[in-house]
Short mmCIF file of C-alpha atoms (C1' of nucleotides) in Angstrom, two decimals:
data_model
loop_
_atom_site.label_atom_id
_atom_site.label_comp_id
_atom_site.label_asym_id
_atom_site.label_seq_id
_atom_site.Cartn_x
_atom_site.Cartn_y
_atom_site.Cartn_z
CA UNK A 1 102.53 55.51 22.43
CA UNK A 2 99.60 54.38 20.67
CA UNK A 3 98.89 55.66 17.57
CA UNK A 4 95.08 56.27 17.30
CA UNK A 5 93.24 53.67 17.34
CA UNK A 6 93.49 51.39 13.76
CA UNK A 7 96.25 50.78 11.60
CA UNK A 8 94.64 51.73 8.78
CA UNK A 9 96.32 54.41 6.42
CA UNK A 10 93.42 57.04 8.27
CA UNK A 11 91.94 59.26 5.07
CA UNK A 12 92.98 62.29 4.15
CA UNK A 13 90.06 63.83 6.64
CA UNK A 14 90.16 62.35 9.26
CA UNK A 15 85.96 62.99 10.76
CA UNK A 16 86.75 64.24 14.11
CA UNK A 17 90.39 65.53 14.35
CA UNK A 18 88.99 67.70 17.10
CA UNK A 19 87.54 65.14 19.78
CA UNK A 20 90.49 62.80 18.74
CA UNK A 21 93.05 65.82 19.43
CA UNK A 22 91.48 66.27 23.10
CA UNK A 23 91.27 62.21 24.02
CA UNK A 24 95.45 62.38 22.54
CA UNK A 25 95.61 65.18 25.03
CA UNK A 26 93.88 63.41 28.15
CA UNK A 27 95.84 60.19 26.87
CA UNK A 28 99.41 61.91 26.82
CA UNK A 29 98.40 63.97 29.87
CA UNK A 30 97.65 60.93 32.33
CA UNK A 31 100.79 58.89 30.87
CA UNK A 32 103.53 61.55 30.45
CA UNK A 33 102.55 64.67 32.70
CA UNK A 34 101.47 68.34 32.24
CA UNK A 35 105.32 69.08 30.75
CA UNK A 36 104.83 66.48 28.09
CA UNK A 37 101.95 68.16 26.67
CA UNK A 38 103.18 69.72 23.34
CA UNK A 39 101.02 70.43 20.30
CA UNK A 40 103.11 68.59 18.41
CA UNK A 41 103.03 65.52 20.90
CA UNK A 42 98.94 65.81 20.52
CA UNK A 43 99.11 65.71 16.74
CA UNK A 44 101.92 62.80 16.84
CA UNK A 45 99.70 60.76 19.09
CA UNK A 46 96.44 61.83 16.58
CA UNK A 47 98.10 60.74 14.00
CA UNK A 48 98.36 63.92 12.23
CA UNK A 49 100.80 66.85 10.97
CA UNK A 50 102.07 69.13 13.57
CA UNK A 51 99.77 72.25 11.74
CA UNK A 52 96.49 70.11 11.67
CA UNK A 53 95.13 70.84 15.15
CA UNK A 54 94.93 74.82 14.01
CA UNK A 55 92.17 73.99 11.95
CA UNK A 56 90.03 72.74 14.87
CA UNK A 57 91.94 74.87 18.05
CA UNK A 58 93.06 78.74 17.93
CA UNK A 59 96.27 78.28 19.31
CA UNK A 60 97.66 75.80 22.35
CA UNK A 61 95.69 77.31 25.09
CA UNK A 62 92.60 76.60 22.98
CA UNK A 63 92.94 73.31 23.04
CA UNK A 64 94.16 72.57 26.87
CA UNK A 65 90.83 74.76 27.35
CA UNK A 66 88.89 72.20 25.55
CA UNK A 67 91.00 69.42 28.03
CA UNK A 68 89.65 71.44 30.72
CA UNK A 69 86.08 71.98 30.10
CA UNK A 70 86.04 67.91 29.66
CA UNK A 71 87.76 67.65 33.23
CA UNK A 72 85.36 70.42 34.83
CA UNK A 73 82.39 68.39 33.70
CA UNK A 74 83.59 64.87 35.28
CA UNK A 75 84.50 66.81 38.36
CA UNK A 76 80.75 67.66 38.74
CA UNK A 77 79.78 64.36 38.16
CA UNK A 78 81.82 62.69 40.90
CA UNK A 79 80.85 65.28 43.01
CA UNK A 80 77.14 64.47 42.04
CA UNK A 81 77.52 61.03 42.25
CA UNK A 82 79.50 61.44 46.13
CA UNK A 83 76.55 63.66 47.35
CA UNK A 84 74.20 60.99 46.52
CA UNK A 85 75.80 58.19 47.65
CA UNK A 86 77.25 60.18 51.43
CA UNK A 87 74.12 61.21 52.59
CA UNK A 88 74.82 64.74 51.50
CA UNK A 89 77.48 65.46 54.06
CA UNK A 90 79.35 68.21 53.13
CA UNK A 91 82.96 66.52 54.34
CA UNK A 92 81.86 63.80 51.69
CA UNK A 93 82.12 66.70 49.18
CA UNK A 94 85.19 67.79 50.43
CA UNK A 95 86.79 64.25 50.19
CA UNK A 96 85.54 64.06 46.34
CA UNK A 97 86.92 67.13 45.26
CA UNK A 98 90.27 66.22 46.73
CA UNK A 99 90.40 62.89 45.24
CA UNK A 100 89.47 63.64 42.46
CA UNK A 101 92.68 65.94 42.36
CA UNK A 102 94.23 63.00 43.52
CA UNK A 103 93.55 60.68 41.18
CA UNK A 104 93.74 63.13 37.86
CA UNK A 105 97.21 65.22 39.35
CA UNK A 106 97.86 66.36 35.64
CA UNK A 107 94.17 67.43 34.71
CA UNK A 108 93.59 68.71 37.88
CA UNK A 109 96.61 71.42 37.10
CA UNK A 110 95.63 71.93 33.81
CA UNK A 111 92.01 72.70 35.01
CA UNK A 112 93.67 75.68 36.97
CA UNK A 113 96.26 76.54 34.68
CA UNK A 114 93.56 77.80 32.36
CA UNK A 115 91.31 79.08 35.38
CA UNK A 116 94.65 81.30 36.40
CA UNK A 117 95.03 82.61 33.07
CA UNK A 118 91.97 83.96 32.67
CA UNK A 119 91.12 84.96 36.34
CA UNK A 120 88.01 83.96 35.92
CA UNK A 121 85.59 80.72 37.23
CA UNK A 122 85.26 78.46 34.33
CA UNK A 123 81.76 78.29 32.79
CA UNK A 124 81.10 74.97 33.98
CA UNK A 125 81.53 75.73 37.39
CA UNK A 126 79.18 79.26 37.10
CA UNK A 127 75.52 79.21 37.72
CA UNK A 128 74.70 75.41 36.02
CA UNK A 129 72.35 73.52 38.08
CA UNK A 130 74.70 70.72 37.62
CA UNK A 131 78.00 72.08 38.72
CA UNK A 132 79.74 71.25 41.88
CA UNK A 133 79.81 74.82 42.72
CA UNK A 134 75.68 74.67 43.05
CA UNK A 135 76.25 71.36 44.82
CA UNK A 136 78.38 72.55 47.73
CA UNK A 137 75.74 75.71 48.22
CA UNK A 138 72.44 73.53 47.67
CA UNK A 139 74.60 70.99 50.79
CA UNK A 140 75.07 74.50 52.74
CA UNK A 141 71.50 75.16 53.01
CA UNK A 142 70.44 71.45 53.58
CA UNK A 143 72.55 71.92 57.26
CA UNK A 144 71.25 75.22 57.88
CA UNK A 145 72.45 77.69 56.19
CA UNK A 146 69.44 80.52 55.01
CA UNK A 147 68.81 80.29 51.33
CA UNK A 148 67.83 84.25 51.65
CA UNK A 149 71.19 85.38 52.79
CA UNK A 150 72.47 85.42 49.74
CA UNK A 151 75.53 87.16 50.16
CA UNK A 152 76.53 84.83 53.78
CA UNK A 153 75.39 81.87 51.28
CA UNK A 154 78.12 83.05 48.82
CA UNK A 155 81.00 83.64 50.71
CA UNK A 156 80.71 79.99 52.67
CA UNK A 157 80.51 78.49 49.27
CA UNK A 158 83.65 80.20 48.43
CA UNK A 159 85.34 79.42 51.68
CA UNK A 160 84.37 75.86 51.45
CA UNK A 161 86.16 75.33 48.06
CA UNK A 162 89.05 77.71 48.28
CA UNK A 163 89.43 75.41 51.30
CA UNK A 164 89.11 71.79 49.29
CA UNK A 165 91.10 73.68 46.30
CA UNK A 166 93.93 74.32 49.04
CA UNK A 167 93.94 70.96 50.53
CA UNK A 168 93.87 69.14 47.16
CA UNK A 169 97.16 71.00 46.50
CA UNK A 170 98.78 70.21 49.99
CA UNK A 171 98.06 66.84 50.62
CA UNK A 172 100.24 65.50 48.88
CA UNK A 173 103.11 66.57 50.44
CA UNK A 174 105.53 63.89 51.86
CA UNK A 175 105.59 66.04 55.41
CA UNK A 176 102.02 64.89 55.94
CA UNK A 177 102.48 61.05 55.90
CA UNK A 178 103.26 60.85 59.49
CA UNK A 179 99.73 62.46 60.08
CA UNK A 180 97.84 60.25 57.57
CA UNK A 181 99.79 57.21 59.29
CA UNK A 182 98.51 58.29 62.56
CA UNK A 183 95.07 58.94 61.80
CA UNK A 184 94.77 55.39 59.82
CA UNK A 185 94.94 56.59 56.06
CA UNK A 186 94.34 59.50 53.45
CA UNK A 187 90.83 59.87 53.55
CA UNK A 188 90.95 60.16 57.69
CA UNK A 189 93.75 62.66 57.10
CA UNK A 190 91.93 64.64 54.43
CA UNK A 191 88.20 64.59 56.74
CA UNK A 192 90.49 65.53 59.84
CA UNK A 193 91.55 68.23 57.65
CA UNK A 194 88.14 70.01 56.27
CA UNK A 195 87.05 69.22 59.46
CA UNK A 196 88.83 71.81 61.33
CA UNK A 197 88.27 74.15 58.22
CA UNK A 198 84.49 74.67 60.47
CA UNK A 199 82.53 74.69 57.38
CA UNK A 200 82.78 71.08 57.33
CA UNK A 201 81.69 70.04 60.75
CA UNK A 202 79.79 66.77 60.27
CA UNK B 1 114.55 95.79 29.15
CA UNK B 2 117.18 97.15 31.22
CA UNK B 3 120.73 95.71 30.52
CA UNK B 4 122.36 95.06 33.99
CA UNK B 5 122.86 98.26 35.75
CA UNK B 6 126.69 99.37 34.20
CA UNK B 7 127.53 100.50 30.62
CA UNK B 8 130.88 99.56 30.96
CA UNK B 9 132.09 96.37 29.24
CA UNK B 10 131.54 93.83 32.20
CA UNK B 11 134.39 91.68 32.75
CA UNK B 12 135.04 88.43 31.53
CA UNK B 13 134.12 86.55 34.88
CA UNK B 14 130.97 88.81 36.26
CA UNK B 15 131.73 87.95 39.49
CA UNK B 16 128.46 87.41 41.34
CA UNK B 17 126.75 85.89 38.46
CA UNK B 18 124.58 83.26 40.04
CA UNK B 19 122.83 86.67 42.36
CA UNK B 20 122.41 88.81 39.42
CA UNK B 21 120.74 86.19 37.48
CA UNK B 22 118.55 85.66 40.27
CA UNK B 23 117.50 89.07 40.41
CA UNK B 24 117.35 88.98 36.75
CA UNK B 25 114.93 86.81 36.83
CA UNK B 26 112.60 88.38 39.25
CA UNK B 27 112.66 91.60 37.94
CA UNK B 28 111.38 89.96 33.95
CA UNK B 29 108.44 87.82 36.11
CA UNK B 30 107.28 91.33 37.55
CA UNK B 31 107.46 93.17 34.23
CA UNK B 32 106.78 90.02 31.96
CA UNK B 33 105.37 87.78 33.71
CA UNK B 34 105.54 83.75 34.51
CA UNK B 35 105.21 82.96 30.49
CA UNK B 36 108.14 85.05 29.34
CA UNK B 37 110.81 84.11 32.00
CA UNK B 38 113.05 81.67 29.78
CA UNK B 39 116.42 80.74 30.74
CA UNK B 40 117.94 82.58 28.02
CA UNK B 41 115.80 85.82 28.25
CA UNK B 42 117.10 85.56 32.36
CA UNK B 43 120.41 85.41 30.33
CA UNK B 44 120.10 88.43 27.98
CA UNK B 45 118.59 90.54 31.47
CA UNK B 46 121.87 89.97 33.31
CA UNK B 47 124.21 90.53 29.62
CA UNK B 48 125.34 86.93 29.48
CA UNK B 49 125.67 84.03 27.21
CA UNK B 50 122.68 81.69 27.19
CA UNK B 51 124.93 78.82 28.20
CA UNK B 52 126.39 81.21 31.30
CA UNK B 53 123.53 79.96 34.15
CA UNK B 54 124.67 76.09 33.56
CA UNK B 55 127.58 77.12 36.05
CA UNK B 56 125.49 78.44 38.40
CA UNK B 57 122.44 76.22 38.39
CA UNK B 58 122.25 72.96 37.12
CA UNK B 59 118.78 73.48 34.99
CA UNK B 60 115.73 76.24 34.56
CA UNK B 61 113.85 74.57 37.91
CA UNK B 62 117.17 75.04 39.92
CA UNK B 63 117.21 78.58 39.15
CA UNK B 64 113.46 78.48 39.71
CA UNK B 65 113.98 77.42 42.97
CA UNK B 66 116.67 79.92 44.27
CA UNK B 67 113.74 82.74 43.00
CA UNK B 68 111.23 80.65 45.00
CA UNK B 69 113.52 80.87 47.92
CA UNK B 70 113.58 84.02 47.94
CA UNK B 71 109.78 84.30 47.45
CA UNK B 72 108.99 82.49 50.71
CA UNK B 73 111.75 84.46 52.59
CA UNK B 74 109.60 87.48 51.68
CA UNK B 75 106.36 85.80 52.70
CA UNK B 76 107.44 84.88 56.04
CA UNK B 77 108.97 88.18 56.69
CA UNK B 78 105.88 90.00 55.47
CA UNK B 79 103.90 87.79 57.81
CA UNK B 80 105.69 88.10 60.63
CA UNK B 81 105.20 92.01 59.98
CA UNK B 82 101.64 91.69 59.83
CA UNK B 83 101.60 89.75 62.98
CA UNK B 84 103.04 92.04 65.11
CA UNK B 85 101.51 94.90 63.38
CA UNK B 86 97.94 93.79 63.47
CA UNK B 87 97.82 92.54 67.60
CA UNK B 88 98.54 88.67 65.89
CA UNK B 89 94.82 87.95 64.85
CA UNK B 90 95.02 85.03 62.38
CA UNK B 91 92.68 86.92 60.25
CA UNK B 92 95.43 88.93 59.96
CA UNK B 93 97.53 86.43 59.16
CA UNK B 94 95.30 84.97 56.60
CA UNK B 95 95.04 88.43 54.92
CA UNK B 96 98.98 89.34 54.76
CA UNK B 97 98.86 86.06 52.79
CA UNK B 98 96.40 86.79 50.56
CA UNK B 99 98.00 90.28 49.75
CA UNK B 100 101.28 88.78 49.28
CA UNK B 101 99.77 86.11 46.48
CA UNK B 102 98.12 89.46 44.56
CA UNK B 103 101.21 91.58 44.66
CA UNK B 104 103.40 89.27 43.60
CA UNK B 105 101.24 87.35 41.19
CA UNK B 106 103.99 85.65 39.24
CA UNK B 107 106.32 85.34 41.95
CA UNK B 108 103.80 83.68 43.98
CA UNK B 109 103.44 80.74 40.88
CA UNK B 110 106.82 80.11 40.76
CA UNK B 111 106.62 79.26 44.08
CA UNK B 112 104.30 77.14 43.94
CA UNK B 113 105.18 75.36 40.56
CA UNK B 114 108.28 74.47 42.38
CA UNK B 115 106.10 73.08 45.44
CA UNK B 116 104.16 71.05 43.21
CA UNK B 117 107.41 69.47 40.92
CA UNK B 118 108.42 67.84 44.26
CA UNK B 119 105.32 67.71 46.18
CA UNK B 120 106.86 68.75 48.96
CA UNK B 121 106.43 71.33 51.31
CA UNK B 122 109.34 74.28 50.79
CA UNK B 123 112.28 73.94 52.83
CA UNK B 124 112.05 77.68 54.09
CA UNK B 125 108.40 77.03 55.45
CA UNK B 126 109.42 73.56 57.81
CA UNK B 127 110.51 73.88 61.22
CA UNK B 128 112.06 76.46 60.84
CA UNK B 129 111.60 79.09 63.81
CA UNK B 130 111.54 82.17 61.26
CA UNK B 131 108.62 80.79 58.89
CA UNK B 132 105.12 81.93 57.92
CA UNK B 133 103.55 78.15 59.25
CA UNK B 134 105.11 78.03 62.68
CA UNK B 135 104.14 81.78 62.96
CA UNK B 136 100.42 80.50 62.09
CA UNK B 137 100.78 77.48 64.81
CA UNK B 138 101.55 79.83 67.64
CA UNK B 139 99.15 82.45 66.81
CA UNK B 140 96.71 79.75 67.07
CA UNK B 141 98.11 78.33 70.46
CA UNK B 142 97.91 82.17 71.74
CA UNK B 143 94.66 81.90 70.57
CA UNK B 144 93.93 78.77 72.82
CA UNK B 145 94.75 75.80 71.19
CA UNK B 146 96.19 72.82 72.95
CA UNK B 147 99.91 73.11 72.51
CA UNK B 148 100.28 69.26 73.78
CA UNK B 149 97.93 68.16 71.15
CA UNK B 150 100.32 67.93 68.76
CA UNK B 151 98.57 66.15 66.22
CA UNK B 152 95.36 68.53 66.62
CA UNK B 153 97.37 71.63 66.07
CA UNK B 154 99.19 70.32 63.34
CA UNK B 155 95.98 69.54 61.59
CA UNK B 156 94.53 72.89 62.18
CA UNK B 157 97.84 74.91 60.62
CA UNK B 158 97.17 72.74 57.81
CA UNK B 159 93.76 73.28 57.35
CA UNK B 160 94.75 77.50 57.81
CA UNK B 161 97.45 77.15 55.14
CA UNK B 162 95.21 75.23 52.91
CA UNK B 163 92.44 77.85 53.05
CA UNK B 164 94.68 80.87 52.55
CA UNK B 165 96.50 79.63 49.35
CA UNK B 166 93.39 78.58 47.88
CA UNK B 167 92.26 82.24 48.54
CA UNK B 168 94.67 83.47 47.06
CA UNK B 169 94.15 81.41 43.86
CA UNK B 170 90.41 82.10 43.82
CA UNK B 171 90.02 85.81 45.33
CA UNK B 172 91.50 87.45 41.70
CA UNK B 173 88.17 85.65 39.63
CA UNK B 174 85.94 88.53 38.05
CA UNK B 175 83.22 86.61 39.73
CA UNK B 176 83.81 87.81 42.85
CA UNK B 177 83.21 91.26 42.23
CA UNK B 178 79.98 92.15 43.15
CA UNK B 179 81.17 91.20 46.38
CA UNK B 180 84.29 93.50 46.97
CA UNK B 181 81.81 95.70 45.88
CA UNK B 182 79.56 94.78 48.37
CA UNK B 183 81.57 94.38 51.38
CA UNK B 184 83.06 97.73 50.87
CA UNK B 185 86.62 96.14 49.44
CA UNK B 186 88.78 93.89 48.67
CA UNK B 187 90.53 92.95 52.29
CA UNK B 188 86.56 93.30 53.44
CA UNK B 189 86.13 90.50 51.08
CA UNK B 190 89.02 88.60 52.36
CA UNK B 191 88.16 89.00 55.61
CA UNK B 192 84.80 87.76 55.57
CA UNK B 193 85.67 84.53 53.38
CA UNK B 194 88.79 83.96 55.95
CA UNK B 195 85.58 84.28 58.42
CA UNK B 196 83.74 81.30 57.11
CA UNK B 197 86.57 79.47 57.16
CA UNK B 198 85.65 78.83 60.91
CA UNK B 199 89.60 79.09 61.98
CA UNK B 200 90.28 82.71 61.55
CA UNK B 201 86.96 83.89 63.67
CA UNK B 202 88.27 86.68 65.38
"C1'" DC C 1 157.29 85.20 39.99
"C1'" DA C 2 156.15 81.19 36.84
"C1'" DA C 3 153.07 77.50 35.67
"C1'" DG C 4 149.60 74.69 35.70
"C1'" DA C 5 144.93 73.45 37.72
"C1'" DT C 6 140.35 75.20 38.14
"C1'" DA C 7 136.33 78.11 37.84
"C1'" DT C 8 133.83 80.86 34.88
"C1'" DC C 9 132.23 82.43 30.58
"C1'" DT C 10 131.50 82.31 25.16
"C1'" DG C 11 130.28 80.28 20.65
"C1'" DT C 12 128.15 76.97 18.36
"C1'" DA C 13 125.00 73.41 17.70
"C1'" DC C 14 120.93 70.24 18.21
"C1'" DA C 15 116.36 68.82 18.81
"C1'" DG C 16 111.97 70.26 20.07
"C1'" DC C 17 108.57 73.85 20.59
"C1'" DG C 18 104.33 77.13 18.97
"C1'" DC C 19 102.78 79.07 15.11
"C1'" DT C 20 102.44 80.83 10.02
"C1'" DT C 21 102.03 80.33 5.21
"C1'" DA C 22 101.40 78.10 0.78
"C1'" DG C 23 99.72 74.45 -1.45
"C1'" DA C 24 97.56 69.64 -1.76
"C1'" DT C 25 93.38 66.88 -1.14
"C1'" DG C 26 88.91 65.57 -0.35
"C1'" DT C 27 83.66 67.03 0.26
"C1'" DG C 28 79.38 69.01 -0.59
"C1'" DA C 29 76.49 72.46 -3.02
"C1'" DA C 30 75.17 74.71 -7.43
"C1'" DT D 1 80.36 68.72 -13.64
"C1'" DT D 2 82.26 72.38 -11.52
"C1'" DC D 3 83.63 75.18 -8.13
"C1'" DA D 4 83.85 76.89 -3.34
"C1'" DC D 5 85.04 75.34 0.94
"C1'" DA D 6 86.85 72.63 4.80
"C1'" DT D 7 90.57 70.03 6.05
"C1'" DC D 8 94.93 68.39 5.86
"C1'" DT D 9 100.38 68.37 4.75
"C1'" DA D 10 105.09 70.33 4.03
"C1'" DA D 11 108.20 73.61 4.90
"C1'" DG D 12 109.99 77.11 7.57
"C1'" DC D 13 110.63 81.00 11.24
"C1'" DG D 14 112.19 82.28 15.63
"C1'" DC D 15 112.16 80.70 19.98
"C1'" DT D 16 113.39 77.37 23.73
"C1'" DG D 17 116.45 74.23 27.06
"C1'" DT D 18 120.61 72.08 27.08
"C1'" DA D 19 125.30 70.01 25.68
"C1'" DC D 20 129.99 70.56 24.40
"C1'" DA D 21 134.41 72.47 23.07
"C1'" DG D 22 137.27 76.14 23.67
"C1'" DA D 23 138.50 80.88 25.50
"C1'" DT D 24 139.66 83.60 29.54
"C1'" DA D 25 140.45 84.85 34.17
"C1'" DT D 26 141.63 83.55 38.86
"C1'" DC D 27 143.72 80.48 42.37
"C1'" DT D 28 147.14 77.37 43.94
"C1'" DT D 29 151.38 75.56 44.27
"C1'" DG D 30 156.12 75.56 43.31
#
DNA sequence: CAAGATATCTGTACAGCGCTTAGATGTGAA
DNA sequence: TTCACATCTAAGCGCTGTACAGATATCTTG
């Protein structure tokens, strides 16, 4: 594992134990998987003593929180960055959420693991002009849907990612690679998917 | 926590150890929840030796799995309750689900934090003429899908599935509130996301 | 019924975990 | 310069999953 960055005998404070803990986290995270993740692995891979991280994180959850909130915020900017670049189709959306599941398996679950504890819709995802959330409900209204009906507005928003959120967890399964192999590869698959979802027509 | 169910000084072999730590270990997820349901606590609940499950199951996930098992035994039976009770509406359908994920809150994890280990879809929910997904395949050839389009109706049970778990993940946020609220309750709520989902119309 | 093979359970131990506390070390303000 | 404060280390507690050797009960075979 690498051991920070220089070799170095680091000073006694260190300048920015807490960013380094979360890029150890993301680091250890991507190579080694969610069950990997120890507090003690994070400080090992810092480059510090198992008790340091309390200074800058509560407890454990703190810090997978702070993990999170760094993987809620490039979420938004894929999805940002795929609505620009699609046209604005809302299967486009779909297909960005999902890969970016895809492609971040162990942040992804961490995302939710902290999202499930507290039962609530992390902050980044809340009212923020910039969060995917706002995205997928400014791309409802662009196809139709009437900004006044607030409530109607809501609930397809909600459908539409309780939707991607369910196929980012399925589609991995090894029962479905006859179907992607049929319909000519994952991203077919995953559009054949949300498209029978309705919301996601076109 | 209660101690097995006899006072008297259990005999050396318990007999039908590998059920009773089973049940063990469902009865600490309800009253302890997900976090608290270590192999040795699942031990202490059933008054044996921590080392006493290695002869039944060969790690924590295997004994994991056999309460997962019996998760998804209770989901399809549930669902196949509420089909025949509610005139086998998928909406219906969709809702049992739903219900099933907020009753059983940490049974419903383990089941899928089994799912996810091996990315693959539960044995108990294949072809299997008893489970919840062929139950959801029919209801939506009764409904007037294509039976010959095989691919098709796969697709769309997919799609279903993938919308109902991630209601059930999402439907618990304090977010959603003012909605329950405003719908007149939760399964209103349900109902009306399951609604934009395009699939469960009607 | 005797005897040994086998399945089941216990006791003990190890390394790793999250977290706490007490004390060491460096930093910045008075 | 001094002293308060922020940051770090060292040591340790009780917990965890798991391995292993040995105890105990049951089953099989004679």
């Amino acid at each position: 594992m690498s051991q920070a960055k220089s070799a170095e005998p680091r000073p006694y404070h260190h300048g920015d134990l807490r960013n380094a803990l979360v890029d150890a986290a993301r680091r250890l995270l991507e190579a080694e998987g969610p069950s990997a993740l120890s507090l003690r692995a994070v400080a090992r891979e810092a480059g510090v003593s198992p008790a340091a991280p309390y200074h800058h994180f509560k407890d454990k959850a703190e810090l997978l929180d702070a993990v999170a909130h760094e993987g809620w915020h490039t979420l938004n900017t894929q999805m940002a960055q795929a609505k620009s670049e699609d046209g604005g189709a809302l299967t486009g959306l779909g297909i960005a959420y999902v890969c970016f599941a895809h492609e971040n398996p162990a942040l992804y679950r961490v995302m939710y693991d902290a999202v499930r504890e507290k039962e609530a819709l992390p902050e980044d995802m809340q009212d923020n002009k910039d969060s995917a959330y706002c995205l997928v409900r400014d791309t409802l209204i662009e196809h139709g849907a009437d900004p006044a009906a607030e409530t109607h507005l809501e609930l397809a928003t909600i459908a539409a990612w309780c939707g991607a959120h369910g196929l980012a967890e399925m589609s991995g399964f090894k029962q479905f690679q006859h179907l992607k192999d049929e319909l000519g590869g994952e991203r077919e698959f995953l559009a054949a998917v949300l498209g029978h979802m309705g919301l996601f027509t076109k």
